[in-house]
Coordinates of C-alpha atoms in Angstrom, one line a residue:
X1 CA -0.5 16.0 -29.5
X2 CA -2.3 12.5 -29.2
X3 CA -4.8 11.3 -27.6
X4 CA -4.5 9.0 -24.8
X5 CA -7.5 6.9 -23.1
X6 CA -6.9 5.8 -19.4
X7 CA -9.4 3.3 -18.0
X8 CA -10.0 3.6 -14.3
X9 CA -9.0 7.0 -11.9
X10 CA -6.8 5.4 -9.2
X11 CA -4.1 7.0 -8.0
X12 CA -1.9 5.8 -10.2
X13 CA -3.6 6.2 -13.0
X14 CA -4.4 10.1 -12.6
X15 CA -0.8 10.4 -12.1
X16 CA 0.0 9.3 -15.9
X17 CA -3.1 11.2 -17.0
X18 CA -2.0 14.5 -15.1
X19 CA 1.8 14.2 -16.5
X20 CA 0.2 13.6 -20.1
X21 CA -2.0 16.1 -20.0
X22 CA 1.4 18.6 -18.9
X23 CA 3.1 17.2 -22.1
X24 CA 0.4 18.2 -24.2
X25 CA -1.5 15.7 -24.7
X26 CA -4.9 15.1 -24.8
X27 CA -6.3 12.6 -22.0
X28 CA -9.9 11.1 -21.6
X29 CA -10.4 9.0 -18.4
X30 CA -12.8 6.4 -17.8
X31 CA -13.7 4.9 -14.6
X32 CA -16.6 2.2 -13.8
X33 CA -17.3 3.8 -10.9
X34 CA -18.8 6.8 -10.0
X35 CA -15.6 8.7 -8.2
X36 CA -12.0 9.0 -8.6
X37 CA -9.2 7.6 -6.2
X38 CA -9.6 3.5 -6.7
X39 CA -8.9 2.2 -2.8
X40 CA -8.8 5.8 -1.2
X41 CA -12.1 6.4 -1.0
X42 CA -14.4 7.9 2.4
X43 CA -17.2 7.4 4.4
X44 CA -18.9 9.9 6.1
X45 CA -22.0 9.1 8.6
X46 CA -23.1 11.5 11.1
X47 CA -20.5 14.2 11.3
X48 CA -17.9 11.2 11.2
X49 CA -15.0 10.9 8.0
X50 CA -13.2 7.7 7.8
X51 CA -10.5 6.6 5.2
X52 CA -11.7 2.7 3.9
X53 CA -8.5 2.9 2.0
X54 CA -4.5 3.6 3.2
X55 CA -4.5 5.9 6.3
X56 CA -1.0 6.6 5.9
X57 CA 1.7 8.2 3.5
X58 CA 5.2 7.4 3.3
X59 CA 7.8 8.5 0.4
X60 CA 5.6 11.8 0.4
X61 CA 8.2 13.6 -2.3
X62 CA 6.7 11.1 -4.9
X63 CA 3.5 13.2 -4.7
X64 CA 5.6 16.8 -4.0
X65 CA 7.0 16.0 -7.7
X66 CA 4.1 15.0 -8.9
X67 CA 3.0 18.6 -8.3
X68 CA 5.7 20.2 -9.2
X69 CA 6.3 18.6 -12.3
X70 CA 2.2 19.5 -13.1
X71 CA 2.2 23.1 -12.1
X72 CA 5.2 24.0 -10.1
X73 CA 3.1 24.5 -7.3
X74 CA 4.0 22.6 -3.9
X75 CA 2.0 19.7 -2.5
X76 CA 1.8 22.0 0.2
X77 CA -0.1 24.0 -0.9
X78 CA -3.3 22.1 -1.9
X79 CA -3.2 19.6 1.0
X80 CA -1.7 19.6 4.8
X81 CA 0.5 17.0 5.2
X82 CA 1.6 16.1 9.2
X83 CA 4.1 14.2 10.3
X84 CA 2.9 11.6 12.8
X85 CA 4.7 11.7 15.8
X86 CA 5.4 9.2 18.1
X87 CA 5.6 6.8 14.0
X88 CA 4.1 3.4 15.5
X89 CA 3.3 2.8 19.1
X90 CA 3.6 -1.4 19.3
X91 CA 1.8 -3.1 22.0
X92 CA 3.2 -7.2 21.9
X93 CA 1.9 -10.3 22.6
X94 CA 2.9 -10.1 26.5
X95 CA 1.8 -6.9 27.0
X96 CA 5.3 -4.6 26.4
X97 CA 5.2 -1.6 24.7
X98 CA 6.9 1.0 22.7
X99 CA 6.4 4.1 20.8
X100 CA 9.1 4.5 18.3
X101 CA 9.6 8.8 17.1
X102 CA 9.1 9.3 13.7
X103 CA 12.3 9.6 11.6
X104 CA 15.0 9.6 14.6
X105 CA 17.2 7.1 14.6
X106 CA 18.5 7.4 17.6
X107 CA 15.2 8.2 19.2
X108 CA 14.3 4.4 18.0
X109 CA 17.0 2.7 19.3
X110 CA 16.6 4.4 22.7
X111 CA 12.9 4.0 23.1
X112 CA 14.0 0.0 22.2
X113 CA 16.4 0.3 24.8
X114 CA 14.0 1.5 27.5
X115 CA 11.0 -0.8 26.6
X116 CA 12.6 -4.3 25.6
X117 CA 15.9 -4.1 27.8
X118 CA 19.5 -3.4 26.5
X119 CA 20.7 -3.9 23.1
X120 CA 17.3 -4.6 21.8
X121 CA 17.9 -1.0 20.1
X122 CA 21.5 -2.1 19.1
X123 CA 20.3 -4.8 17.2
X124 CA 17.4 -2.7 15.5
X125 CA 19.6 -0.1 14.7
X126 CA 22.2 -2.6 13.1
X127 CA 18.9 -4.0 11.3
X128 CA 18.5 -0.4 9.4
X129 CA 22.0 0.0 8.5
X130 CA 22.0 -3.0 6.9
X131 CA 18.3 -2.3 5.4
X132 CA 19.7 1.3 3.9
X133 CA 21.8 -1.0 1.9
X134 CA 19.2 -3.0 0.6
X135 CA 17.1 -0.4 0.0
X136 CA 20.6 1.5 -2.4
X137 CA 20.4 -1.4 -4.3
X138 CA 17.3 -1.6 -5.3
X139 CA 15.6 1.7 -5.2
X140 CA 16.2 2.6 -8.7
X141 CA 15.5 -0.4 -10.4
X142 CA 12.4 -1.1 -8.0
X143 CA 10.8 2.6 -7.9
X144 CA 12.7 4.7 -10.6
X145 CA 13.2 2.8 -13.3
X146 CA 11.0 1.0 -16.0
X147 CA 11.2 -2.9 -15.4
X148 CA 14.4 -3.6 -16.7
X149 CA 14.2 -6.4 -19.7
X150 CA 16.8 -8.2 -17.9
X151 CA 14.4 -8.7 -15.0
X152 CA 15.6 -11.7 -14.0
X153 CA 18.8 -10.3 -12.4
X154 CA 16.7 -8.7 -10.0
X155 CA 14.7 -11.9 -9.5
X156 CA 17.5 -14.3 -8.6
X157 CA 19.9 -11.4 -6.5
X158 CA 18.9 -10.9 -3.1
X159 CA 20.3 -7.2 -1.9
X160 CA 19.7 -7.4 1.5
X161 CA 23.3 -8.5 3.5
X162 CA 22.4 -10.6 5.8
X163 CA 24.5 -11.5 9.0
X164 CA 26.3 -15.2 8.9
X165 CA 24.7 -17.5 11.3
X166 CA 25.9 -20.9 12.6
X167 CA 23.1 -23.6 12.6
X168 CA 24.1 -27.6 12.4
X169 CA 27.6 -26.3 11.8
X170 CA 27.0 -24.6 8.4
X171 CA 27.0 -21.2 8.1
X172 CA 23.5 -19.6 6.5
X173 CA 22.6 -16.1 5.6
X174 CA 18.7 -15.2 6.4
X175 CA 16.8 -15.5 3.1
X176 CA 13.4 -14.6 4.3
X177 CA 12.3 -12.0 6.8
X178 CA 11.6 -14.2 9.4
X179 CA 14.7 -15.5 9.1
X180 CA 16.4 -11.9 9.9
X181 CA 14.2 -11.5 12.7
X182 CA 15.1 -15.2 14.4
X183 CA 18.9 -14.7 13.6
X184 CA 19.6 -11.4 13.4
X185 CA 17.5 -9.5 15.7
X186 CA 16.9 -12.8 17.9
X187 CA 13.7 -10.8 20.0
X188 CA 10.5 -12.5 19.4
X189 CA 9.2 -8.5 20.1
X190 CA 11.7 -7.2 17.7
X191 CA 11.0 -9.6 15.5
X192 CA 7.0 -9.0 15.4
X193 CA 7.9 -5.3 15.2
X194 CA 9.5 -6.5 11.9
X195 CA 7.3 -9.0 10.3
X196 CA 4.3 -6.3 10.9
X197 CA 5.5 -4.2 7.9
X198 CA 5.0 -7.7 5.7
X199 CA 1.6 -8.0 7.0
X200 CA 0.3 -4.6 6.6
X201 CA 1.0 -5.7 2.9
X202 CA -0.3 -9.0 3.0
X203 CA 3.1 -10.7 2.7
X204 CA 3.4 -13.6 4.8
X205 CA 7.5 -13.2 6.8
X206 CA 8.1 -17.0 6.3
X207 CA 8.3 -17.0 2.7
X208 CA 9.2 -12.9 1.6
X209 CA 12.7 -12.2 1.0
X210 CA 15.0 -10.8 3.5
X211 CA 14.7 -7.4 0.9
X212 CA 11.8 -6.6 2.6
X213 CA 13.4 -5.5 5.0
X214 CA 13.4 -1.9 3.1
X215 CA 9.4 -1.7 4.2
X216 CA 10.7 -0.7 7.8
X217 CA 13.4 1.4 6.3
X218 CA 11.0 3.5 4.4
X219 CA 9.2 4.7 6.9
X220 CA 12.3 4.8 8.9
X221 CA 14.1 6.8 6.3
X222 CA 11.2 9.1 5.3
X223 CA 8.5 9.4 8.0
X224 CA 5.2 8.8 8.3
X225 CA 3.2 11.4 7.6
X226 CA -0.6 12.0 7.6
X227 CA -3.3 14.5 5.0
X228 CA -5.2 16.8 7.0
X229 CA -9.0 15.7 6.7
X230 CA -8.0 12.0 5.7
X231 CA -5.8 10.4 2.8
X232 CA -9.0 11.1 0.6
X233 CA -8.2 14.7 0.2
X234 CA -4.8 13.4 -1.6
X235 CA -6.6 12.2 -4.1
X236 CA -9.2 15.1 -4.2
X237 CA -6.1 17.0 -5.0
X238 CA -4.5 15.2 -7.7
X239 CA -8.0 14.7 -9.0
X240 CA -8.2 18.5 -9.3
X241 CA -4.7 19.0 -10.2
X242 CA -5.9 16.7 -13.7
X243 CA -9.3 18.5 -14.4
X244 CA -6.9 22.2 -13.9
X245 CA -4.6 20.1 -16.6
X246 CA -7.7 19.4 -19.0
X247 CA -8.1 16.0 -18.5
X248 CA -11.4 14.9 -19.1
X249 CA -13.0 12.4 -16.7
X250 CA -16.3 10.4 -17.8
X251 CA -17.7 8.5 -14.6
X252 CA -20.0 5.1 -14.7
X253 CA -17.9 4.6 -18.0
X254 CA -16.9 0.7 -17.8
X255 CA -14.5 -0.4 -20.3
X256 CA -15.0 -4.4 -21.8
X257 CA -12.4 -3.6 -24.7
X258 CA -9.7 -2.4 -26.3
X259 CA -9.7 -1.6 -29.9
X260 CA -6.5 -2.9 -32.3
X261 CA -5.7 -0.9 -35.3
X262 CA -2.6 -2.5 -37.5
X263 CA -1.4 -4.1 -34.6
X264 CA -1.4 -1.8 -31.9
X265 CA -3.7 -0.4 -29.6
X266 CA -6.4 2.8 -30.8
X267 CA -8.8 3.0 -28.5
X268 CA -11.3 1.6 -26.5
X269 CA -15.1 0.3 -26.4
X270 CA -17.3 0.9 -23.5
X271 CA -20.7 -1.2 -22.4
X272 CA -23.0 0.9 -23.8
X273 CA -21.7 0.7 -26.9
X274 CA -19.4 4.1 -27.6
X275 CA -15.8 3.8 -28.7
X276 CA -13.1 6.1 -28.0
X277 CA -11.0 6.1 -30.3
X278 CA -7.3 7.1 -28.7
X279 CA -3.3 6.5 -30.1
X280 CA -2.4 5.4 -26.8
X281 CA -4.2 3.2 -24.2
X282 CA -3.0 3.3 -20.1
X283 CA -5.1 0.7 -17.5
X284 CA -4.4 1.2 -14.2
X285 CA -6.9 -1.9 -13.7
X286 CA -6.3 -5.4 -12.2
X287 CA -4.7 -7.8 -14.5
X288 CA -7.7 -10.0 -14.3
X289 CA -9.8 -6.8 -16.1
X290 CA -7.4 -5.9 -18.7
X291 CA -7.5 -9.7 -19.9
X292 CA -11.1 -9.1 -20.6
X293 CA -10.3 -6.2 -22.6
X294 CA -7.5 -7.5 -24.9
X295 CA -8.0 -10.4 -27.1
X296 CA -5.7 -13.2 -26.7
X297 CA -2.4 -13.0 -24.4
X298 CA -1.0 -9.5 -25.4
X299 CA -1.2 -8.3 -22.5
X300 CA 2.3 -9.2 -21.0
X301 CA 5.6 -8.4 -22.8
X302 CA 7.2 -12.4 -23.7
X303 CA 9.3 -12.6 -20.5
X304 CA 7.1 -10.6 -18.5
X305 CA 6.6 -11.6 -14.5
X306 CA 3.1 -12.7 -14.3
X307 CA 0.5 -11.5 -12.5
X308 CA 0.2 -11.6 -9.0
X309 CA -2.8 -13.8 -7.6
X310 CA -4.4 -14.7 -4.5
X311 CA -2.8 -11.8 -2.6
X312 CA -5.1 -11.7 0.7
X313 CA -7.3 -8.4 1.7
X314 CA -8.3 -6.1 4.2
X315 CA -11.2 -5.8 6.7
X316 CA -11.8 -2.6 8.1
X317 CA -13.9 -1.9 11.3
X318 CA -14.9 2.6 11.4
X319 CA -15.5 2.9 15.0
X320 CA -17.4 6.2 16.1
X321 CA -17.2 7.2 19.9
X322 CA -18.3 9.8 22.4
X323 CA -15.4 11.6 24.1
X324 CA -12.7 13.3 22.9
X325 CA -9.4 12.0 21.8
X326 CA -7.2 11.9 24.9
X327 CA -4.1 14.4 24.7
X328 CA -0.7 12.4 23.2
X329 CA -2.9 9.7 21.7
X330 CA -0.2 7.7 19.5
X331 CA -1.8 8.2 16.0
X332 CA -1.2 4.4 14.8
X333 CA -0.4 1.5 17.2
X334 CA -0.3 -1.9 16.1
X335 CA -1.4 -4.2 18.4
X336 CA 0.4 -7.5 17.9
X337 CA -1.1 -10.9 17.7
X338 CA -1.1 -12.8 21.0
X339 CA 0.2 -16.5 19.3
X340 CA 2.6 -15.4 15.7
X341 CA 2.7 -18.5 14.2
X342 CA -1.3 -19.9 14.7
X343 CA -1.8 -16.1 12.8
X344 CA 0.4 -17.0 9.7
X345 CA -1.0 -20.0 9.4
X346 CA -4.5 -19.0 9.3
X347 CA -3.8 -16.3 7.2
X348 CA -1.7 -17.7 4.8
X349 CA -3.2 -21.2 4.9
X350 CA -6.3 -22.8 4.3
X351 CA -8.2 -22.9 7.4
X352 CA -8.9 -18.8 8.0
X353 CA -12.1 -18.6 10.3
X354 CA -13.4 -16.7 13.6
X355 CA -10.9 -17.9 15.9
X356 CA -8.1 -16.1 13.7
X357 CA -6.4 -13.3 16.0
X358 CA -4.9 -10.8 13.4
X359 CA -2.0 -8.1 14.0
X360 CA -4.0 -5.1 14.6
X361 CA -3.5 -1.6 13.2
X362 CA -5.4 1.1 15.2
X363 CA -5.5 4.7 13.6
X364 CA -7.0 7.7 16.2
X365 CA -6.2 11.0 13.9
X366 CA -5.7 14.0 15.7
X367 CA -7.5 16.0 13.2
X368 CA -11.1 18.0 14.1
X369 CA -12.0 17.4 10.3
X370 CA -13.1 13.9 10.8
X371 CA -15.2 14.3 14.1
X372 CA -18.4 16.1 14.6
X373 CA -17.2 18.0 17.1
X374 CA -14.5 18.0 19.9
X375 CA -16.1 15.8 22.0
X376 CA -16.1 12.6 19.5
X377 CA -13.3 10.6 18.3
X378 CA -13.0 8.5 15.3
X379 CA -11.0 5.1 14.8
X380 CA -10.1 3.0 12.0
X381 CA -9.3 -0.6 12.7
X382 CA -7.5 -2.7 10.1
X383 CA -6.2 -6.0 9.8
X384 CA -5.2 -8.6 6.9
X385 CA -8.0 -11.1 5.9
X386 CA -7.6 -13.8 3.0
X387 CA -9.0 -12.0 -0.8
X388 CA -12.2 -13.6 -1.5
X389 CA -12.8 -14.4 2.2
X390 CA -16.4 -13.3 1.4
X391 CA -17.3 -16.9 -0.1
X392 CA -15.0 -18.4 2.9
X393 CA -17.4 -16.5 5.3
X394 CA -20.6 -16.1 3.2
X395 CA -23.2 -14.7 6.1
X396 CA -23.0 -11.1 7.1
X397 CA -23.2 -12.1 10.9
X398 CA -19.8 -14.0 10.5
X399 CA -18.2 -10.5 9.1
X400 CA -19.9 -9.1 12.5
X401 CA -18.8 -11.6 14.9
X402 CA -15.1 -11.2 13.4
X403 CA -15.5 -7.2 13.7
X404 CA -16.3 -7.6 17.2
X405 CA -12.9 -9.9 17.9
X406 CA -11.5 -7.0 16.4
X407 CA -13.1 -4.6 18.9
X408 CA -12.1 -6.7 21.8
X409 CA -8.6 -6.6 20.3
X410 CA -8.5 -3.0 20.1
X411 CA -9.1 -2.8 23.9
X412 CA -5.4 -3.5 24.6
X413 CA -4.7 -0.3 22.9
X414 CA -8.0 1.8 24.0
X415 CA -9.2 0.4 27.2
X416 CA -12.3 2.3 27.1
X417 CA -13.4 2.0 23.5
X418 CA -16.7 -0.3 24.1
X419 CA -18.0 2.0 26.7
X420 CA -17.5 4.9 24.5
X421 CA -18.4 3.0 21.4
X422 CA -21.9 5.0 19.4
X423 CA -21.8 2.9 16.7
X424 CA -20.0 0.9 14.2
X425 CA -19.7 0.0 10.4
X426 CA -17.7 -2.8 9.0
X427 CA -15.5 -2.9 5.2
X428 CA -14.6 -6.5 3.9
X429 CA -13.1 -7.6 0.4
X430 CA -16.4 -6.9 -1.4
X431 CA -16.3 -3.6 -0.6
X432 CA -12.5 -3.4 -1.8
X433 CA -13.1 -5.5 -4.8
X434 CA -16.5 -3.2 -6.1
X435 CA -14.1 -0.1 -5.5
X436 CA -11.1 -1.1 -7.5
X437 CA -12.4 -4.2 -9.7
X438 CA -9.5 -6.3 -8.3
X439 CA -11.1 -10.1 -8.1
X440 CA -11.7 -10.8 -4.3
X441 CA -10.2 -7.5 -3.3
X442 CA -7.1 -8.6 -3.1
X443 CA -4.5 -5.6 -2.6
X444 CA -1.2 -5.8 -4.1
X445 CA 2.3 -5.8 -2.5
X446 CA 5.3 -3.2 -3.7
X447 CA 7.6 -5.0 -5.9
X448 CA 10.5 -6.7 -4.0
X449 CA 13.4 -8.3 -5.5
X450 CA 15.1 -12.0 -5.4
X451 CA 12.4 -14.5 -3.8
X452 CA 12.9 -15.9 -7.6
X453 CA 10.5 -13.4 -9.0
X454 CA 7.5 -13.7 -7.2
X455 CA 6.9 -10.2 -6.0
X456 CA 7.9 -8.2 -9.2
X457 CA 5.7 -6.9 -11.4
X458 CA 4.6 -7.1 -15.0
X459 CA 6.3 -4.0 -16.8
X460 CA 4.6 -1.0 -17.2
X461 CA 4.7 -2.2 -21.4
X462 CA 2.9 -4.9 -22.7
X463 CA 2.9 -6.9 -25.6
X464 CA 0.3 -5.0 -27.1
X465 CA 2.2 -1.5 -28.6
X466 CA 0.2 2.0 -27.7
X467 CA -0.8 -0.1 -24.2
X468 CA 0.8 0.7 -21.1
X469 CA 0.2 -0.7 -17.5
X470 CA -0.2 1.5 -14.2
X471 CA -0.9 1.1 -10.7
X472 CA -0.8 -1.5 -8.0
X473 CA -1.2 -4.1 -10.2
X474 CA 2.0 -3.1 -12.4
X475 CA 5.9 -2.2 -11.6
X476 CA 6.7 -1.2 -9.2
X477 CA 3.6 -2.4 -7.4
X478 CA 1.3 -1.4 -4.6
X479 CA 1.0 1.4 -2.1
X480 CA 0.4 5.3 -2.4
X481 CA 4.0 6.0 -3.5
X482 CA 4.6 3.2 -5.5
X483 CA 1.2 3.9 -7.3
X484 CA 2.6 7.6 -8.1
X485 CA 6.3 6.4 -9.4
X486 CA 4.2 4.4 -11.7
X487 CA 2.6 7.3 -12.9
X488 CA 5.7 9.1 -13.6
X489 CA 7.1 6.2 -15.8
X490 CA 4.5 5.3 -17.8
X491 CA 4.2 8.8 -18.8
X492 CA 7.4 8.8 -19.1
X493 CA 7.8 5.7 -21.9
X494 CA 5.4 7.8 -23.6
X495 CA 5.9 11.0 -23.9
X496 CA 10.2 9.6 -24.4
X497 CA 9.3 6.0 -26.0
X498 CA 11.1 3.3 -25.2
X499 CA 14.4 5.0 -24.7
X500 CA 13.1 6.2 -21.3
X501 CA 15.3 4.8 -18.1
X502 CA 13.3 7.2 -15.5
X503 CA 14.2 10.4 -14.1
X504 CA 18.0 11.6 -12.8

């Protein structure tokens, strides 16, 4: 049995600690802040529950093994997970729009049909098929699979089989994802409907590779499912699930160091002074806190991808009304910019300011848990801002005025909301960055191959022996599922060593 310290209680890193634990190890967590669940967190004013974190699940069996594999007991059976039907209802810049059913195929390509005129669902359709075999390529290596050491193959290969095109008479394959949706789906509405899975990640479609196309296909593949009471009570659950396992959990516990014994790691040293002494070391911190903690530049493995920086953020606007949700509500609808290209280059450039017009995501639950009562409804807006856009927009007011562009954005998608609106509260990068510790709040993007590199992920080993890596900030990179998957290897390297390849 050995001991194993963990700094932080994200999602990822309660998944190592609770697979440990199984194993028979012994597991102390420590987390700077006073609750578990890193990003998923809630706030609750007034009868009113909110997520400030992801609203949304997809890949929902990474979590169903999770539980099985700690207590043979179904995810089912600690949490209600619902599948949300209509997936995504889009309303585009000139005012078309579509809901698109939740894991159907064919459902999607005939709402396309209807909404955006013939063959618009023929082209989307061939878009998947040819997404399904990006996403075979690169599922195991990308999700399944410890970084391989060879890393490079995945950084120079792009898996995604793009459709020849004739420009200046050459022929050229798409090699970023706004180059599938100009050539391949050639529908500036098709196209948005694409580029929006980028966004939500804070991926800008002019420079990510054509694999991201398997974003779409994820949900597409897998549906989009929703926890009963708000994504919170996922991680109140694997939160439990650890403490049933014996892990222990000490809160208000900020690491600044990691202790070296012959070489390898043995512990660490917290701010007021204690050491914890342990034979194997996991951080599912931001790469910016674990330098802190380890002298010089063991961190990374030699050959390691570096850490991503300067990812941008997310403001959140938790809207409370008077009135009840209106029957067939679409859960999420994203309400698409009005001019595309002013967007990317606000976002992506160096200019962001109050006159940016973000691609909206509006989420309206269907769930009494997060109302007061059945006459109230409660709605999360959320849209990509630049991390660190607290120093670009220093005054509170400027965080309000933006809010409120927000609000009038909404409209398109609630045309009622203001006169219904009771009150408001407003979550910028500050409020991601004090949750999770990541400099500027910046959220990190899943790993995606060929793009040179770029949006892989330090391995879940570092240069340091008896330290491992997990979470967002580590292969296979951001987002609820990929946060769990990183759980499962790193417990995986050490409960098999270095052997390990992931499970069959």
């Amino acid at each position: 049995m050995a001991r194993i310290a963990v700094i932080g209680a994200g999602m990822g890193a309660m998944a190592t600690a609770a697979r440990l634990a199984v194993a028979g190890h012994r597991v102390a967590v420590y987390e700077r802040t006073e609750t578990y669940g890193g990003a998923v967190r809630r706030l609750e004013r007034d009868g009113f529950a909110f997520d400030t974190g992801p609203g949304l699940l997809t890949l929902p069996a990474v979590y169903r093994d999770l539980f099985v594999k700690t207590g043979k007991e179904p995810l089912e059976s600690v949490v209600e997970l619902v599948q949300v039907d209509p997936s995504t209802r889009h309303v585009f810049a000139d005012g078309t729009e579509v809901a698109l059913p939740n894991a159907s195929r064919a459902g999607v390509v005939s709402a396309l049909d209807e909404a955006l005129g013939s063959d618009a669902g023929a082209r989307w359709g061939d878009f998947l098929v040819r997404a399904r075999e990006a996403w075979d390529r690169t599922r195991r290596p990308l999700l399944e699979e410890p970084l391989w050491p060879n890393w490079s193959v995945l950084a120079d290969r792009e898996p995604y089989p793009s459709v020849p095109h004739k420009k200046l008479l050459r022929t050229r394959r798409a090699g970023t994802l706004a180059e599938v949706g100009a050539w391949e789906l050639r529908d500036p509405r098709l196209t948005a409907l694409l580029e929006s899975h980028a966004l939500a990640y804070g991926l800008d479609p002019r420079v990510a590779p054509a694999s991201a196309a398997v974003l779409p296909y994820m949900e597409h593949a897998f549906g989009t499912w929703y926890v009963r009471g708000g994504m919170r009570e996922l991680a109140r659950a694997v939160y439990e699930r650890c403490v049933a396992r014996r892990v222990e959990f000490h809160f208000g516990a900020e690491v600044t160091g990691v202790l070296e014994k012959d070489g390898r790691a043995a512990g660490l040293e917290l701010a007021d002074g204690a050491v914890a002494e342990a034979d194997f070391v996991v951080a599912g911190v931001a790469p910016d806190v674990l330098s802190r903690c380890v002298r010089g530049s063991a961190v990374r493995e030699d050959g390691a991808v570096p850490p991503l920086r300067g990812l941008p953020s997310r403001m959140t606007v938790l809207l409370a009304l008077r009135g009840g949700r209106p029957e067939g509500a679409a859960h999420r609808t994203v309400v698409h910019a009005e001019d595309r290209e002013r967007e990317l280059d606000l976002l992506f450039g160096a200019s962001w300011g109050l006159d940016a017009r973000p691609t909206l995501t509006v989420l309206r639950p269907d769930d009494p848990g997060v109302v007061p009562g059945p006459d109230h409804e409660a709605i999360t807006l959320t849209a990509t801002v630049p991390a660190d856009a607290d120093r670009a927009w220093p005054a509170s007011e400027v965080f309000e005025d933006h809010a409120d562009s927000l609000i009038t954005a909404a409209e398109r998608a609630v045309p009622d909301l203001r006169e219904r609106l009771l009150w408001h509260e407003v979550r910028v990068p500050a409020d991601i960055a004090e949750a999770t510790g990541a400099e500027g709040g910046a959220v990190p993007a899943p790993a995606l191959a060929a793009a040179g590199g770029r949006l892989l992920h330090p391995a879940n080993t570092t240069g340091l022996p008896g330290l491992f890596t997990v979470g967002g900030w580590s292969h296979p990179g951001g987002g609820l599922p990929h946060a769990g998957m990183s759980g499962a290897l790193v417990a995986g390297l050490i409960v098999e060593g270095p052997e390990f390849r992931g499970s069959r």
